[in-house]
PDB file of C-alpha atoms in Angstrom:
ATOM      1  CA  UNK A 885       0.000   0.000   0.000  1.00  0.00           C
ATOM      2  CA  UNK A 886       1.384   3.608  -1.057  1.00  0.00           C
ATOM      3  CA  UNK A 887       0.431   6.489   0.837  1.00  0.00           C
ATOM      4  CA  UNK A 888       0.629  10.376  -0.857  1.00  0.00           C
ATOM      5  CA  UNK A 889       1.337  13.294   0.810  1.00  0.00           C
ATOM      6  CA  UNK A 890       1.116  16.863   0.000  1.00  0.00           C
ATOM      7  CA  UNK A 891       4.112  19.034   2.203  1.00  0.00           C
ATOM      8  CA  UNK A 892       4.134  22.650   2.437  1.00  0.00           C
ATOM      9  CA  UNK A 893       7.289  24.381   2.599  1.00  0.00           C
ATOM     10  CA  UNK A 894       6.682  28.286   4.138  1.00  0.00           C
ATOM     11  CA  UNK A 895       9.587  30.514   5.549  1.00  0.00           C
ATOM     12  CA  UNK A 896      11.109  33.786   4.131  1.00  0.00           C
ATOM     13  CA  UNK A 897      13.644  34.107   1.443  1.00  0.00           C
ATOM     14  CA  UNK A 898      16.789  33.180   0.903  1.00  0.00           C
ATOM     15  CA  UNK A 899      16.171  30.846   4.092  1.00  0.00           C
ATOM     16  CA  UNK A 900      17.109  27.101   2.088  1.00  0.00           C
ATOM     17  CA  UNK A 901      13.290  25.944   1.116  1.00  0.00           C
ATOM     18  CA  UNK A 902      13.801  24.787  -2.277  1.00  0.00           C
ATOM     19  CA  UNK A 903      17.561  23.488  -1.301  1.00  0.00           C
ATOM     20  CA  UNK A 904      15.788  21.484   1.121  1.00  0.00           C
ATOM     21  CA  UNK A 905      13.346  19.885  -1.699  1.00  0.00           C
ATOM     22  CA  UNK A 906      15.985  19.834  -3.964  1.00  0.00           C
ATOM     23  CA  UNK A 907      18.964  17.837  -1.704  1.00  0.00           C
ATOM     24  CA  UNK A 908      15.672  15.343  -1.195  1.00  0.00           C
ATOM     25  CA  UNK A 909      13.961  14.705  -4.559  1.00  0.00           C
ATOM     26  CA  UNK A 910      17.488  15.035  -6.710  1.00  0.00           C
ATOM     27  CA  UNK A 911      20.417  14.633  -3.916  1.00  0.00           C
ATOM     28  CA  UNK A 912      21.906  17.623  -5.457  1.00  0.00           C
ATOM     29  CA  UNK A 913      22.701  21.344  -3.657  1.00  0.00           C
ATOM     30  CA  UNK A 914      20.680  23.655  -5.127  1.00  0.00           C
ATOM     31  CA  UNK A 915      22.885  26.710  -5.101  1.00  0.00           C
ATOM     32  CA  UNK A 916      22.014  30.538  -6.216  1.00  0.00           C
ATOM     33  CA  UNK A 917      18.306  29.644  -7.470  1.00  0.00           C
ATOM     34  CA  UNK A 918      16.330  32.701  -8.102  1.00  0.00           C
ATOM     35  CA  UNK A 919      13.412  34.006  -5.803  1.00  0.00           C
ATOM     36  CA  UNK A 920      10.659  31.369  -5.662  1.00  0.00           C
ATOM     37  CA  UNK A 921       7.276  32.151  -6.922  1.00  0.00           C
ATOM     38  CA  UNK A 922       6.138  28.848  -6.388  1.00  0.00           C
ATOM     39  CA  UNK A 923       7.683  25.532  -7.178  1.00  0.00           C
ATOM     40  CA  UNK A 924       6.992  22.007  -6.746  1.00  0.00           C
ATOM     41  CA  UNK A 925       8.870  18.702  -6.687  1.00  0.00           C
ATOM     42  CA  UNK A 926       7.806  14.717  -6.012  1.00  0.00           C
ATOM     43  CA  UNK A 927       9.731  11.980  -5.318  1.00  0.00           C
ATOM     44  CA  UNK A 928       9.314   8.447  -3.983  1.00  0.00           C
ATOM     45  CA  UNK A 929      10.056   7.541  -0.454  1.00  0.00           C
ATOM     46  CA  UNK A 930       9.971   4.686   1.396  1.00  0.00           C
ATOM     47  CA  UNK A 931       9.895   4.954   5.157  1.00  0.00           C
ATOM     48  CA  UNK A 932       9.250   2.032   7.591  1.00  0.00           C
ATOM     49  CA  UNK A 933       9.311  -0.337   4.312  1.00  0.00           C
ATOM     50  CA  UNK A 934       6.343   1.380   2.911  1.00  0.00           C
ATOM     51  CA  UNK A 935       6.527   3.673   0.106  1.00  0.00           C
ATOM     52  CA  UNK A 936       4.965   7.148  -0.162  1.00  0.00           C
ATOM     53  CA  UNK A 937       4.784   9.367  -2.899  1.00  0.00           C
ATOM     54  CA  UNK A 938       5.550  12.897  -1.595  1.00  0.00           C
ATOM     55  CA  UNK A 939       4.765  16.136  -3.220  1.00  0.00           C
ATOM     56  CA  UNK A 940       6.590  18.508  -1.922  1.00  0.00           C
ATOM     57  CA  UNK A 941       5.460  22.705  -2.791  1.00  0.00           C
ATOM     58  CA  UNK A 942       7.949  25.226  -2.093  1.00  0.00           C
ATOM     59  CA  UNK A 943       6.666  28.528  -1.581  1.00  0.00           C
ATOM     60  CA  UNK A 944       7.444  31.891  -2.036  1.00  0.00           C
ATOM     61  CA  UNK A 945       8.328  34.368   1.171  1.00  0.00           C
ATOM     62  CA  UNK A 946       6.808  37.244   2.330  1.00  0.00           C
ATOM     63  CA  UNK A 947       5.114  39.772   0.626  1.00  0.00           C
ATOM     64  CA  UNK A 948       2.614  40.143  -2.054  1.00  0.00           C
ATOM     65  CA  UNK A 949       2.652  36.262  -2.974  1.00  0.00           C
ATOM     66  CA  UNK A 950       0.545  35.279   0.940  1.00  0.00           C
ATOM     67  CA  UNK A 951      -2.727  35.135  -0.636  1.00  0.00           C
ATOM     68  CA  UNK A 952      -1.069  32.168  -3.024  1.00  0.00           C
ATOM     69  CA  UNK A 953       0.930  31.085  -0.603  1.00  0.00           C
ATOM     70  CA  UNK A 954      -2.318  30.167   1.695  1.00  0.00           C
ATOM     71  CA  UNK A 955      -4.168  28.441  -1.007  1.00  0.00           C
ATOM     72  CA  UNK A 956      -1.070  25.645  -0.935  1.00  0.00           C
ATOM     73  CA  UNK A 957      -2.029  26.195   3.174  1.00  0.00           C
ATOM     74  CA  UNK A 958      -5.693  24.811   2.623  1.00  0.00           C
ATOM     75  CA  UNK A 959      -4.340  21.814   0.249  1.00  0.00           C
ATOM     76  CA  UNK A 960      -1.838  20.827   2.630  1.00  0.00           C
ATOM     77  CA  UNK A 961      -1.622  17.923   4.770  1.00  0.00           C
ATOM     78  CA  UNK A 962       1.777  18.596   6.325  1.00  0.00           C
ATOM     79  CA  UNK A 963       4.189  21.653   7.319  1.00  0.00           C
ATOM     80  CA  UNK A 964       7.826  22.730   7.311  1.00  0.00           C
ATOM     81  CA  UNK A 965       8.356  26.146   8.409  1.00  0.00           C
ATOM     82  CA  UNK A 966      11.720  26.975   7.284  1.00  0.00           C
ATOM     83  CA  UNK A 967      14.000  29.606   9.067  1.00  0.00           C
ATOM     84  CA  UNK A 968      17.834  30.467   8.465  1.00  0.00           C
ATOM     85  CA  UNK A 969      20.265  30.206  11.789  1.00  0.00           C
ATOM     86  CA  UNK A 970      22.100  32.983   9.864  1.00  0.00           C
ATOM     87  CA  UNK A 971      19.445  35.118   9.845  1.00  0.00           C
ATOM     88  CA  UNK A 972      17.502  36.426  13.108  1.00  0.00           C
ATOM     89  CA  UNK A 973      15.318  38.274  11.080  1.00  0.00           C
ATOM     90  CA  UNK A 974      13.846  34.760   9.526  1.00  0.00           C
ATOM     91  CA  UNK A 975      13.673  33.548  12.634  1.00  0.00           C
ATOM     92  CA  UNK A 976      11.406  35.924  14.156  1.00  0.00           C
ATOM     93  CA  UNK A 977       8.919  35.419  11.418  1.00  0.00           C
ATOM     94  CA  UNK A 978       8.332  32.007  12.222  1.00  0.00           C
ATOM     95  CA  UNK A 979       5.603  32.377  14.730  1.00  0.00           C
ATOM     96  CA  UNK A 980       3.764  34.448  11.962  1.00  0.00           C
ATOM     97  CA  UNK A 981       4.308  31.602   9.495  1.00  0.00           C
ATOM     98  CA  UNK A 982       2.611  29.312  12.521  1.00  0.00           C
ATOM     99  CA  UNK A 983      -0.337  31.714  13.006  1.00  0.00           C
ATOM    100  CA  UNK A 984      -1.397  31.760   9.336  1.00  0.00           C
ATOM    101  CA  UNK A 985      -1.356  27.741   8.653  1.00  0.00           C
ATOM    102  CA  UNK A 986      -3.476  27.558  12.057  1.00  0.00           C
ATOM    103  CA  UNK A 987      -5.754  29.984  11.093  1.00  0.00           C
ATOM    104  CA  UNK A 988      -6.224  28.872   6.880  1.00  0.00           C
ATOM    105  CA  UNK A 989      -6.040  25.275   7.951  1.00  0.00           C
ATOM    106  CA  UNK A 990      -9.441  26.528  10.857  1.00  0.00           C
ATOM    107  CA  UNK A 991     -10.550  27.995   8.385  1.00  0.00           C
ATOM    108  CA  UNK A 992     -10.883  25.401   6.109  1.00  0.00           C
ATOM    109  CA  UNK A 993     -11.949  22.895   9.412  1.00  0.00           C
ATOM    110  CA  UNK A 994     -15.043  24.864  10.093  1.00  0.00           C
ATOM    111  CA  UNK A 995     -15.814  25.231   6.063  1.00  0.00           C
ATOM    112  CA  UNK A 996     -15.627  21.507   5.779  1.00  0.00           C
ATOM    113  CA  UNK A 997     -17.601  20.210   9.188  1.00  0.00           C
ATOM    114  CA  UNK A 998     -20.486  22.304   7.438  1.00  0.00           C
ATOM    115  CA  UNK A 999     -20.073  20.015   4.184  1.00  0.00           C
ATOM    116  CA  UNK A1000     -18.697  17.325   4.579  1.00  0.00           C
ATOM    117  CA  UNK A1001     -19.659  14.125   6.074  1.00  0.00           C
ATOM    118  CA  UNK A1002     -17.262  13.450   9.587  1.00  0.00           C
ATOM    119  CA  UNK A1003     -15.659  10.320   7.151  1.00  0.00           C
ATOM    120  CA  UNK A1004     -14.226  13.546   4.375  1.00  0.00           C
ATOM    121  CA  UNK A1005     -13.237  16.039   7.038  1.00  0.00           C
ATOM    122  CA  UNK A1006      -9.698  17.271   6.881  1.00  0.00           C
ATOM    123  CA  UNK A1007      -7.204  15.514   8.041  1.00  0.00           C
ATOM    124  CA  UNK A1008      -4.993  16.606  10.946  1.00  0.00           C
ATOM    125  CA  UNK A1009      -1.643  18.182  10.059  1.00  0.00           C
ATOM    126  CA  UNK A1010       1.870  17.919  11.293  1.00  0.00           C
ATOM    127  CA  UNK A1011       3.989  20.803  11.421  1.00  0.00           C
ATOM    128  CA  UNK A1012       8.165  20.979  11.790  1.00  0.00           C
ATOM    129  CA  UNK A1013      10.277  23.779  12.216  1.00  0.00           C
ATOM    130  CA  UNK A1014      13.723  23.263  10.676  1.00  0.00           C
ATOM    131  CA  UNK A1015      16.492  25.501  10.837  1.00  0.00           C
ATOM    132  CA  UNK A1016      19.006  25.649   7.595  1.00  0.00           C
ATOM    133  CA  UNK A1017      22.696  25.977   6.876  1.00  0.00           C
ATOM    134  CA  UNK A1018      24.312  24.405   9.877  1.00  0.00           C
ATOM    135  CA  UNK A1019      27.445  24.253   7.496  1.00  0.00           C
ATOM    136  CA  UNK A1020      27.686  28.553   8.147  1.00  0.00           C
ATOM    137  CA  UNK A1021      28.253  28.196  11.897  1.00  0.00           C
ATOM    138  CA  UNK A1022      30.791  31.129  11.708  1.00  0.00           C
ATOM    139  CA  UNK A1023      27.690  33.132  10.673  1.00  0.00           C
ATOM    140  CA  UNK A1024      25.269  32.023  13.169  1.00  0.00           C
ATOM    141  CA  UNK A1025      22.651  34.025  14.596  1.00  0.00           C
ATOM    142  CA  UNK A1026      20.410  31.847  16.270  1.00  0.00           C
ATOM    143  CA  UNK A1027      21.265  29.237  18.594  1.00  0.00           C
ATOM    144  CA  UNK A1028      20.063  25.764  18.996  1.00  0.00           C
ATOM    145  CA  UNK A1029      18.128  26.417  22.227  1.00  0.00           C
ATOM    146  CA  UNK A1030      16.515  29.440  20.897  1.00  0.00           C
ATOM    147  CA  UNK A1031      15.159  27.157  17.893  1.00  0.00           C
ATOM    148  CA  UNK A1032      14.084  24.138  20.341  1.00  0.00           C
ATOM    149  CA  UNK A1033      12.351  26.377  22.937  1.00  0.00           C
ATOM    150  CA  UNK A1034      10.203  28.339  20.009  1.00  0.00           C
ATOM    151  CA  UNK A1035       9.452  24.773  18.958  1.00  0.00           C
ATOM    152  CA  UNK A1036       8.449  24.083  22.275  1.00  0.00           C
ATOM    153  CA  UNK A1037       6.210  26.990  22.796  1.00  0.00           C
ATOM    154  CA  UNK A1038       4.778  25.893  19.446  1.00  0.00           C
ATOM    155  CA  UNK A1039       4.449  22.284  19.941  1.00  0.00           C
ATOM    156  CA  UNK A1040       6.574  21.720  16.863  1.00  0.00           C
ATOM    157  CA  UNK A1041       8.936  19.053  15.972  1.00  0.00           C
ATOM    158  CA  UNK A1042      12.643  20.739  15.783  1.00  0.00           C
ATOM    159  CA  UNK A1043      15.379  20.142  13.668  1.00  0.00           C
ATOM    160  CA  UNK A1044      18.357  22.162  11.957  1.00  0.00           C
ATOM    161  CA  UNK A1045      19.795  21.194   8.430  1.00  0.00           C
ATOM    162  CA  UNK A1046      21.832  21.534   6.066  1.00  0.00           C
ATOM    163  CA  UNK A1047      20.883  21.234   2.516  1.00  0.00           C
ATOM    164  CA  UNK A1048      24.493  21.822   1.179  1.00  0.00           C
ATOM    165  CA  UNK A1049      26.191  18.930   3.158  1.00  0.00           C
ATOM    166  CA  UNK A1050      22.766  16.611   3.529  1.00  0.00           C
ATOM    167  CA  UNK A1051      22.784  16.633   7.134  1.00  0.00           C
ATOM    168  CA  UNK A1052      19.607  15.766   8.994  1.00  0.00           C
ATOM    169  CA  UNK A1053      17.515  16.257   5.794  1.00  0.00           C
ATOM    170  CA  UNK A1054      16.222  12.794   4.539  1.00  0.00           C
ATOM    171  CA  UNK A1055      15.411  11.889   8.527  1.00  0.00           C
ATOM    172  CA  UNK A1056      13.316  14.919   8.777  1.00  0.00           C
ATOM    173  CA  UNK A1057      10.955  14.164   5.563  1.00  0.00           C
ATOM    174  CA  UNK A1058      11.038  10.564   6.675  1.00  0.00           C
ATOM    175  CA  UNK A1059       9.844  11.622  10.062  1.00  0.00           C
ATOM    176  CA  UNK A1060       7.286  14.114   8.659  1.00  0.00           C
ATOM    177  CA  UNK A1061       5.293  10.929   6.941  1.00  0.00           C
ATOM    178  CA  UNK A1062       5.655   9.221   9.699  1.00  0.00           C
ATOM    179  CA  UNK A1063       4.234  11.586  12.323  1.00  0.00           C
ATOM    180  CA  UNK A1064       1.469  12.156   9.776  1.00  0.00           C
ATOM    181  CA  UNK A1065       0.893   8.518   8.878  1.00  0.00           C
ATOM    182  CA  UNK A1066       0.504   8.319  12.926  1.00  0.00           C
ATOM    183  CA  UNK A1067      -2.212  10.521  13.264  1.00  0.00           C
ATOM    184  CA  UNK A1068      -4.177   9.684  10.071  1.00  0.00           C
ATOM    185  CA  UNK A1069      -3.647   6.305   8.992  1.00  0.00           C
ATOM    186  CA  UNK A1070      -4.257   3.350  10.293  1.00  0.00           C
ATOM    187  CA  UNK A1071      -1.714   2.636  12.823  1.00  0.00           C
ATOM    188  CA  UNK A1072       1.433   0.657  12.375  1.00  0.00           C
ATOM    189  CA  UNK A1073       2.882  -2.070  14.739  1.00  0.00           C
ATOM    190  CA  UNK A1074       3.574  -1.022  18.132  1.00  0.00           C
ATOM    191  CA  UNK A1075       7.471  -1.514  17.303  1.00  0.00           C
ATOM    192  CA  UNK A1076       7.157   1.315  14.563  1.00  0.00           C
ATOM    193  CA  UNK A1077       5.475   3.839  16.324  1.00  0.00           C
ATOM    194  CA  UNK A1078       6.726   7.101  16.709  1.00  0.00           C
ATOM    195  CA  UNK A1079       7.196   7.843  20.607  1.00  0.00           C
ATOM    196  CA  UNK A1080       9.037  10.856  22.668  1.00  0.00           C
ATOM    197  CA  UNK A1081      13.290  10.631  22.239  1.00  0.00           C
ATOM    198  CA  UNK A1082      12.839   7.943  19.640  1.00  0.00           C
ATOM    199  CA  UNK A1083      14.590  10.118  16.827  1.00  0.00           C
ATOM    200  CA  UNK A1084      17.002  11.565  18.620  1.00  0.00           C
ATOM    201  CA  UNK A1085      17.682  15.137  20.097  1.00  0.00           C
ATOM    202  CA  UNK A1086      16.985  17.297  17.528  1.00  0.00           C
ATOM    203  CA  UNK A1087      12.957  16.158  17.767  1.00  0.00           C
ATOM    204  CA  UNK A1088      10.359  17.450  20.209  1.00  0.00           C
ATOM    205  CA  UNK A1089       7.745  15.579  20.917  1.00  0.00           C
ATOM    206  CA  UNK A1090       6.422  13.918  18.174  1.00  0.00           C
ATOM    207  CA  UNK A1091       3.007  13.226  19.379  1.00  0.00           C
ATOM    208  CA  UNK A1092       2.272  16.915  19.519  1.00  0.00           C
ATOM    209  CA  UNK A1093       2.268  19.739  16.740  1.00  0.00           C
ATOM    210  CA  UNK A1094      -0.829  18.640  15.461  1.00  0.00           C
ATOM    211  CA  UNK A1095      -3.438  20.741  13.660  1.00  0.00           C
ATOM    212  CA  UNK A1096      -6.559  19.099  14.433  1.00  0.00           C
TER     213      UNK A1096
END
């Protein structure tokens, strides 16, 4: 059995989101693209020996693209919210990057619950913060406790990256299906489930940072 997922990429420029899709899908650094309007990529994963086909959309930052930007929101069923730990500035927009997929996504919750029977209504959505570029620690501006305690305040799985060296990326896609698989599918055997300190340090707790 194949599962599909549709991931939403959301963060501010310049911050690593389509270098994150891009070191997944093609294994490849993607290095000087040009300002996203909107992208998307798919690939094949398996995770847990069951495949998923992932759809990955990378959106564009802030500005006068949020209106597009929060129809991918509605559509999706599962969030990275991408910040740079060169770049304060990207990290203090997370929480309004949070704030808008909770509001679209309740949006869209009390939309459907009028229409649809309780069988269609949405599904609940996982949401990760990531921090990019670990390879520029010489240019670091936000720390790794300062990323896991926003993460915490926002129940939010944590991890930091790096796209150009591959670090930490594949787990946290892998561990995106699999937090959503555990919340929406049918579950797994007890052995495979996802619990708290399973996936090492760089994780909050992975029964939380649900949309629901």
């Amino acid at each position: 059995m194949s599962d599909k997922l549709t991931l939403v990429v959301v963060g501010d420029e310049g911050v690593g989101k389509s270098a994150l899709a891009v070191r997944l899908c093609l294994d490849q650094f993607a290095e000087g693209f040009e300002p996203t309007l909107d992208d998307s990529y798919r690939t094949r994963m398996v995770v847990d020996n069951r495949p998923c086909f992932l759809e990955i959309i990378d959106t564009a930052g802030r500005g006068e693209y949020a209106a597009l930007r929060e129809d991918y929101i509605r559509d999706g069923e599962a969030f990275i919210i991408a910040y740079s730990i060169t770049s304060r500035a990207s990290f203090s927009h997370v929480r309004a990057y949070y704030n808008n997929i909770k509001k679209v996504k309740k949006d869209k919750e009390v939309e459907n619950n009028l229409q649809l029977s309780p069988s269609k209504r949405q599904s609940r959505s996982p949401i990760i913060l990531v921090g990019t570029k670990t390879d520029l620690q010489a240019q670091r501006e936000v720390s790794f406790k300062e990323g896991r305690m926003l993460s915490q305040s926002l129940d939010c799985w944590f991890y930091e990256t790096s796209p150009k060296c591959g670090s930490d990326v594949e787990r946290t896609f892998n561990d995106v299906i699999r937090c959503f698989r555990q919340h929406n599918l049918p579950s797994p055997p007890a052995s495979k489930r996802l619990w708290k300190g399973q996936i090492g340090r760089r994780i909050h707790d992975p029964r939380r940072c649900i949309i629901s």
